[in-house]
PDB file of C-alpha atoms in Angstrom:
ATOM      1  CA  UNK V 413      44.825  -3.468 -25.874  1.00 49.00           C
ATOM      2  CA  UNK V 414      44.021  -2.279 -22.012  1.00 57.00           C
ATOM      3  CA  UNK V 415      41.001  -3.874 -20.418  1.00 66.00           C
ATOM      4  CA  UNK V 416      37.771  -2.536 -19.947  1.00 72.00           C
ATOM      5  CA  UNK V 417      35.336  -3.138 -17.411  1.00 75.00           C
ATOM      6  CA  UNK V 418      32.714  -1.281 -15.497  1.00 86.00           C
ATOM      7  CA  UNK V 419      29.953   1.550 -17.466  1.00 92.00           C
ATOM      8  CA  UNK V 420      30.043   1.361 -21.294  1.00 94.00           C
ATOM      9  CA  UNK V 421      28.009   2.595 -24.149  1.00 96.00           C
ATOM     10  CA  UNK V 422      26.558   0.431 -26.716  1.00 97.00           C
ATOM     11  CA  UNK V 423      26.391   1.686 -30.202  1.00 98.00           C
ATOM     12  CA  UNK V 424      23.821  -0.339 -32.686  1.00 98.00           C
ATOM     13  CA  UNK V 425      23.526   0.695 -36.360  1.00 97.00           C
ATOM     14  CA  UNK V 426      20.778  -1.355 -38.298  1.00 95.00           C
ATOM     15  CA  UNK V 427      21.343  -0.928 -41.718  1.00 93.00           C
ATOM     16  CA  UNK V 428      20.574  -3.184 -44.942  1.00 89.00           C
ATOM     17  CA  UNK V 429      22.339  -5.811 -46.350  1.00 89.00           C
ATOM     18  CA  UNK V 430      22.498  -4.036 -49.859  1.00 88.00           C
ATOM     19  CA  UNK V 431      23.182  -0.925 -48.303  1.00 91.00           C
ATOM     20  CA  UNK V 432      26.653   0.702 -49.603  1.00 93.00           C
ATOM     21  CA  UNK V 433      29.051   3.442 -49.392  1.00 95.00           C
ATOM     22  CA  UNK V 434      31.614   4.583 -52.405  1.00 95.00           C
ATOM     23  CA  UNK V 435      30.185   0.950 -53.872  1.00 95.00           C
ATOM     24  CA  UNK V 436      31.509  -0.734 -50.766  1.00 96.00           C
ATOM     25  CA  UNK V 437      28.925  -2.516 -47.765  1.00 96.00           C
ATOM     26  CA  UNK V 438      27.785   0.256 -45.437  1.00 96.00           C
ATOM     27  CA  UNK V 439      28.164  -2.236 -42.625  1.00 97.00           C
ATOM     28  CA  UNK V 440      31.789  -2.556 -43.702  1.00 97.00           C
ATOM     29  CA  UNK V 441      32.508   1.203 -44.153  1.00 97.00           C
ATOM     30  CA  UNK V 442      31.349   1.336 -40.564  1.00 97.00           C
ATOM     31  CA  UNK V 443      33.478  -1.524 -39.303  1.00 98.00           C
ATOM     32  CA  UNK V 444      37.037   0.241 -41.103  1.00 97.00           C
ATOM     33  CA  UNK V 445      35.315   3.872 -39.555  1.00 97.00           C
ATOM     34  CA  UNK V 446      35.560   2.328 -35.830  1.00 97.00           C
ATOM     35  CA  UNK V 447      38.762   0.335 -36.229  1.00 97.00           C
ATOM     36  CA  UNK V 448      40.263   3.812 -37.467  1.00 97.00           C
ATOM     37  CA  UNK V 449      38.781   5.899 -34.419  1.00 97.00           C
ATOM     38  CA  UNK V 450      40.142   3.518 -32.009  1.00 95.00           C
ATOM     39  CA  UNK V 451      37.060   1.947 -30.522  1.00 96.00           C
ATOM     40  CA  UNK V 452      37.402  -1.503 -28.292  1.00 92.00           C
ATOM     41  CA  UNK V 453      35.739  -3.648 -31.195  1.00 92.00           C
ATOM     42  CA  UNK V 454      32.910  -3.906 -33.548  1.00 97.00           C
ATOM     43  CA  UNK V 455      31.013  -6.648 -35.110  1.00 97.00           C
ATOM     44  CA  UNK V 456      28.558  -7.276 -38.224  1.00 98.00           C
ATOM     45  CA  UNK V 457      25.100  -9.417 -37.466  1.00 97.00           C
ATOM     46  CA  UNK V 458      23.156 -10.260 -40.194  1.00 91.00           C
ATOM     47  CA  UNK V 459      19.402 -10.623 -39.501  1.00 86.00           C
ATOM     48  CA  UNK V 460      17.570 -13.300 -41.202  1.00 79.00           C
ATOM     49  CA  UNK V 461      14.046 -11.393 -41.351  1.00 76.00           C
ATOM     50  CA  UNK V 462      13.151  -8.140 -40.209  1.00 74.00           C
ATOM     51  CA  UNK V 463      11.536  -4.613 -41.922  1.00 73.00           C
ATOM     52  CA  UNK V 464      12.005  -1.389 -41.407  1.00 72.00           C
ATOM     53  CA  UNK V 465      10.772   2.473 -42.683  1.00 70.00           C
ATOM     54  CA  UNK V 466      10.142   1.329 -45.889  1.00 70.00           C
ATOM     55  CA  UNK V 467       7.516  -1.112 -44.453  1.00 67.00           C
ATOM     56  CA  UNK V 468       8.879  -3.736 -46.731  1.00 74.00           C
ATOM     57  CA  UNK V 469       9.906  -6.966 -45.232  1.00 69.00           C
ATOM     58  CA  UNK V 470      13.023  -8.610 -46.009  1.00 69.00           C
ATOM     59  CA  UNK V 471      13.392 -12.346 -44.990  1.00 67.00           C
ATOM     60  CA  UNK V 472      15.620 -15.701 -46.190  1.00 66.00           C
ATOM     61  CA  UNK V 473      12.915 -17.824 -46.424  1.00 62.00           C
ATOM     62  CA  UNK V 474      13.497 -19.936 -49.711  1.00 55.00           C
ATOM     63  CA  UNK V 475       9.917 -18.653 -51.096  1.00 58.00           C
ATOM     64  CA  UNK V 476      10.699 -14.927 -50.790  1.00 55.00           C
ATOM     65  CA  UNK V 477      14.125 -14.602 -50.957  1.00 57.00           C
ATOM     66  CA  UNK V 478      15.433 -11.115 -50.811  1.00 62.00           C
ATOM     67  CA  UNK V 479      18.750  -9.770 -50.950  1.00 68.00           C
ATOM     68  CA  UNK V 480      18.555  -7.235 -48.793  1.00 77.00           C
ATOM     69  CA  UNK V 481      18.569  -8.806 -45.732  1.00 85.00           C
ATOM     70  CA  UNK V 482      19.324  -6.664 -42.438  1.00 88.00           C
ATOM     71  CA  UNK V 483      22.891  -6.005 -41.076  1.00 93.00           C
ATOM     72  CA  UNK V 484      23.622  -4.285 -37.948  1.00 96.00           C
ATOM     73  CA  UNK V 485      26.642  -3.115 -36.563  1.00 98.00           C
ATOM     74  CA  UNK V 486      26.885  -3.513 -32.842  1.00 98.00           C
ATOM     75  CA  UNK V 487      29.941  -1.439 -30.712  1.00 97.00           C
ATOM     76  CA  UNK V 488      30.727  -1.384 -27.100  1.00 95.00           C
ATOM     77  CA  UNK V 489      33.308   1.223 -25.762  1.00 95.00           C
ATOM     78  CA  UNK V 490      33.082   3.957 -23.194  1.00 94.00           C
ATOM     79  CA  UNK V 491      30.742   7.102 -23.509  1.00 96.00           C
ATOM     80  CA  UNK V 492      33.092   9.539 -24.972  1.00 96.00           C
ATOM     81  CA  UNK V 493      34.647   7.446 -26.980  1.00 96.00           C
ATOM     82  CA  UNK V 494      31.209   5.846 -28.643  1.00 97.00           C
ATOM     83  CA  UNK V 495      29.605  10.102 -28.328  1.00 97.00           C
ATOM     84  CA  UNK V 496      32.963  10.906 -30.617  1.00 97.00           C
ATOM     85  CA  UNK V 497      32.584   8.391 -33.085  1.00 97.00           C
ATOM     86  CA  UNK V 498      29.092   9.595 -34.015  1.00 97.00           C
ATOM     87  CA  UNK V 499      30.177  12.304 -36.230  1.00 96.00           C
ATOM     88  CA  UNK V 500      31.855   9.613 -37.936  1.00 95.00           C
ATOM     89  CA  UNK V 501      28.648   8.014 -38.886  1.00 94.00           C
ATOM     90  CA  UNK V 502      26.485  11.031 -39.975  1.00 93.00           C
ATOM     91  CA  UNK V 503      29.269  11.240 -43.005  1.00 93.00           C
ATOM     92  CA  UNK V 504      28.046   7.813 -44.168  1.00 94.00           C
ATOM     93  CA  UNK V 505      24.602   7.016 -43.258  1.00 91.00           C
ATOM     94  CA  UNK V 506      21.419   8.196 -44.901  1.00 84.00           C
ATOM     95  CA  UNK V 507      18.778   5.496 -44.088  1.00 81.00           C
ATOM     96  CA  UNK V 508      19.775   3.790 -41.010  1.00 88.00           C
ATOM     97  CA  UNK V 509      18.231   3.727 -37.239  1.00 92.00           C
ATOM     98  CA  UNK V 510      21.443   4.229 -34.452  1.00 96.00           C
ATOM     99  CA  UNK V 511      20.349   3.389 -31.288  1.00 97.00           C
ATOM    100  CA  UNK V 512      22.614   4.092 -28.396  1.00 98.00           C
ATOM    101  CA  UNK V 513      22.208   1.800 -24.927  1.00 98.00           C
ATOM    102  CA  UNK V 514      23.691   2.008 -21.390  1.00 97.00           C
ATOM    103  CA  UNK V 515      25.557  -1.215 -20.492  1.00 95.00           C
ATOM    104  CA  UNK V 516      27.642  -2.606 -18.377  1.00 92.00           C
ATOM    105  CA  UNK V 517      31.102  -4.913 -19.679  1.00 89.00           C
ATOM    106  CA  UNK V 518      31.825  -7.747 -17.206  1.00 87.00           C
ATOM    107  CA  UNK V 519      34.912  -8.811 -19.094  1.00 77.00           C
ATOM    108  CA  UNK V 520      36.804  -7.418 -21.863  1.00 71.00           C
ATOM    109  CA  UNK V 521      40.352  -8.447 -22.439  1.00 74.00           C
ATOM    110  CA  UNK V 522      42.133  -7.973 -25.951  1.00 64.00           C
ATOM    111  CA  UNK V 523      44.909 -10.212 -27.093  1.00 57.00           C
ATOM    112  CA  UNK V 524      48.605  -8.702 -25.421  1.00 58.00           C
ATOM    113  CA  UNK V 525      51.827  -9.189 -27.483  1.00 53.00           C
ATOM    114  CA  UNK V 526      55.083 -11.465 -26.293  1.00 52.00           C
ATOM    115  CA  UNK V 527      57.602  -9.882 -25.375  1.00 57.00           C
ATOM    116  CA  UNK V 528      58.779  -9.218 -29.490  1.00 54.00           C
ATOM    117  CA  UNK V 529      55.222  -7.622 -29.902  1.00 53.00           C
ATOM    118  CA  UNK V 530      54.558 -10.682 -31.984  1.00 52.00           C
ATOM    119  CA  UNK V 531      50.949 -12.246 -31.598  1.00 49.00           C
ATOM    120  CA  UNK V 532      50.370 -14.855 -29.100  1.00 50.00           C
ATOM    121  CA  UNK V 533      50.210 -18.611 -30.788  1.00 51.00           C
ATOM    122  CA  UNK V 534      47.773 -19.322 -32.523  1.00 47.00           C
ATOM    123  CA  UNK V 535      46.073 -15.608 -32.093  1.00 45.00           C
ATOM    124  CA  UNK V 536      46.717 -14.509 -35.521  1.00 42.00           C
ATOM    125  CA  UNK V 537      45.659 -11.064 -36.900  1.00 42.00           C
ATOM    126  CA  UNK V 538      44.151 -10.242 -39.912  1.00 40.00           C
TER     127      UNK V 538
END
């Protein structure tokens, strides 16, 4: 993996908990989607309260537990890359808010191989 530094794009999918695709998580569908296309990295954040078109709110609190709490899928790459993954997403999502952000990446440095292509110790891949 090459480093990346300088302008990015910042993709953010909210989504529900609950939320699925061919009776798999949404969130998860979306994770495998951006692995597939190549993009630097994406991660899963579950919220612990929050609402959203529906007007409903969702929240952990012991006396109104739900189980649809939100998710949201956050992923930084460059513009083109994050612009050409969005087709990507309009094949799974129905309900969802994508937001799309200019930012900046300080520091981004994936894992490198030894010189077998084996991982470095104690970097182990799933």
């Amino acid at each position: 993996m090459t480093s990346l530094t300088g302008r990015a794009l910042r993709l953010t999918v909210y989504v529900g908990e609950n939320d699925t695709w061919h009776h798999k998580p949404l969130y998860s569908e979306i994770v495998h989607r951006a692995h597939a296309a190549g993009l630097a990295g994406a991660s899963v954040f579950r919220g612990i309260e929050g609402f959203g078109a529906t007007s409903c709110v969702h929240t952990c609190r012991l006396l109104s537990l739900s189980e649809d709490l939100p998710a949201v899928v956050v992923a930084v790459d460059a513009e083109e890359r994050i612009r050409a993954f969005l087709p990507l997403l309009d094949e799974v999502i129905g309900e969802a808010l994508v937001t799309l952000e200019n930012c900046e990446i300080v520091r981004y440095g994936g894992r490198t191989a030894g010189p077998d292509g084996t991982e470095p110790e104690g970097k182990k891949s799933l």
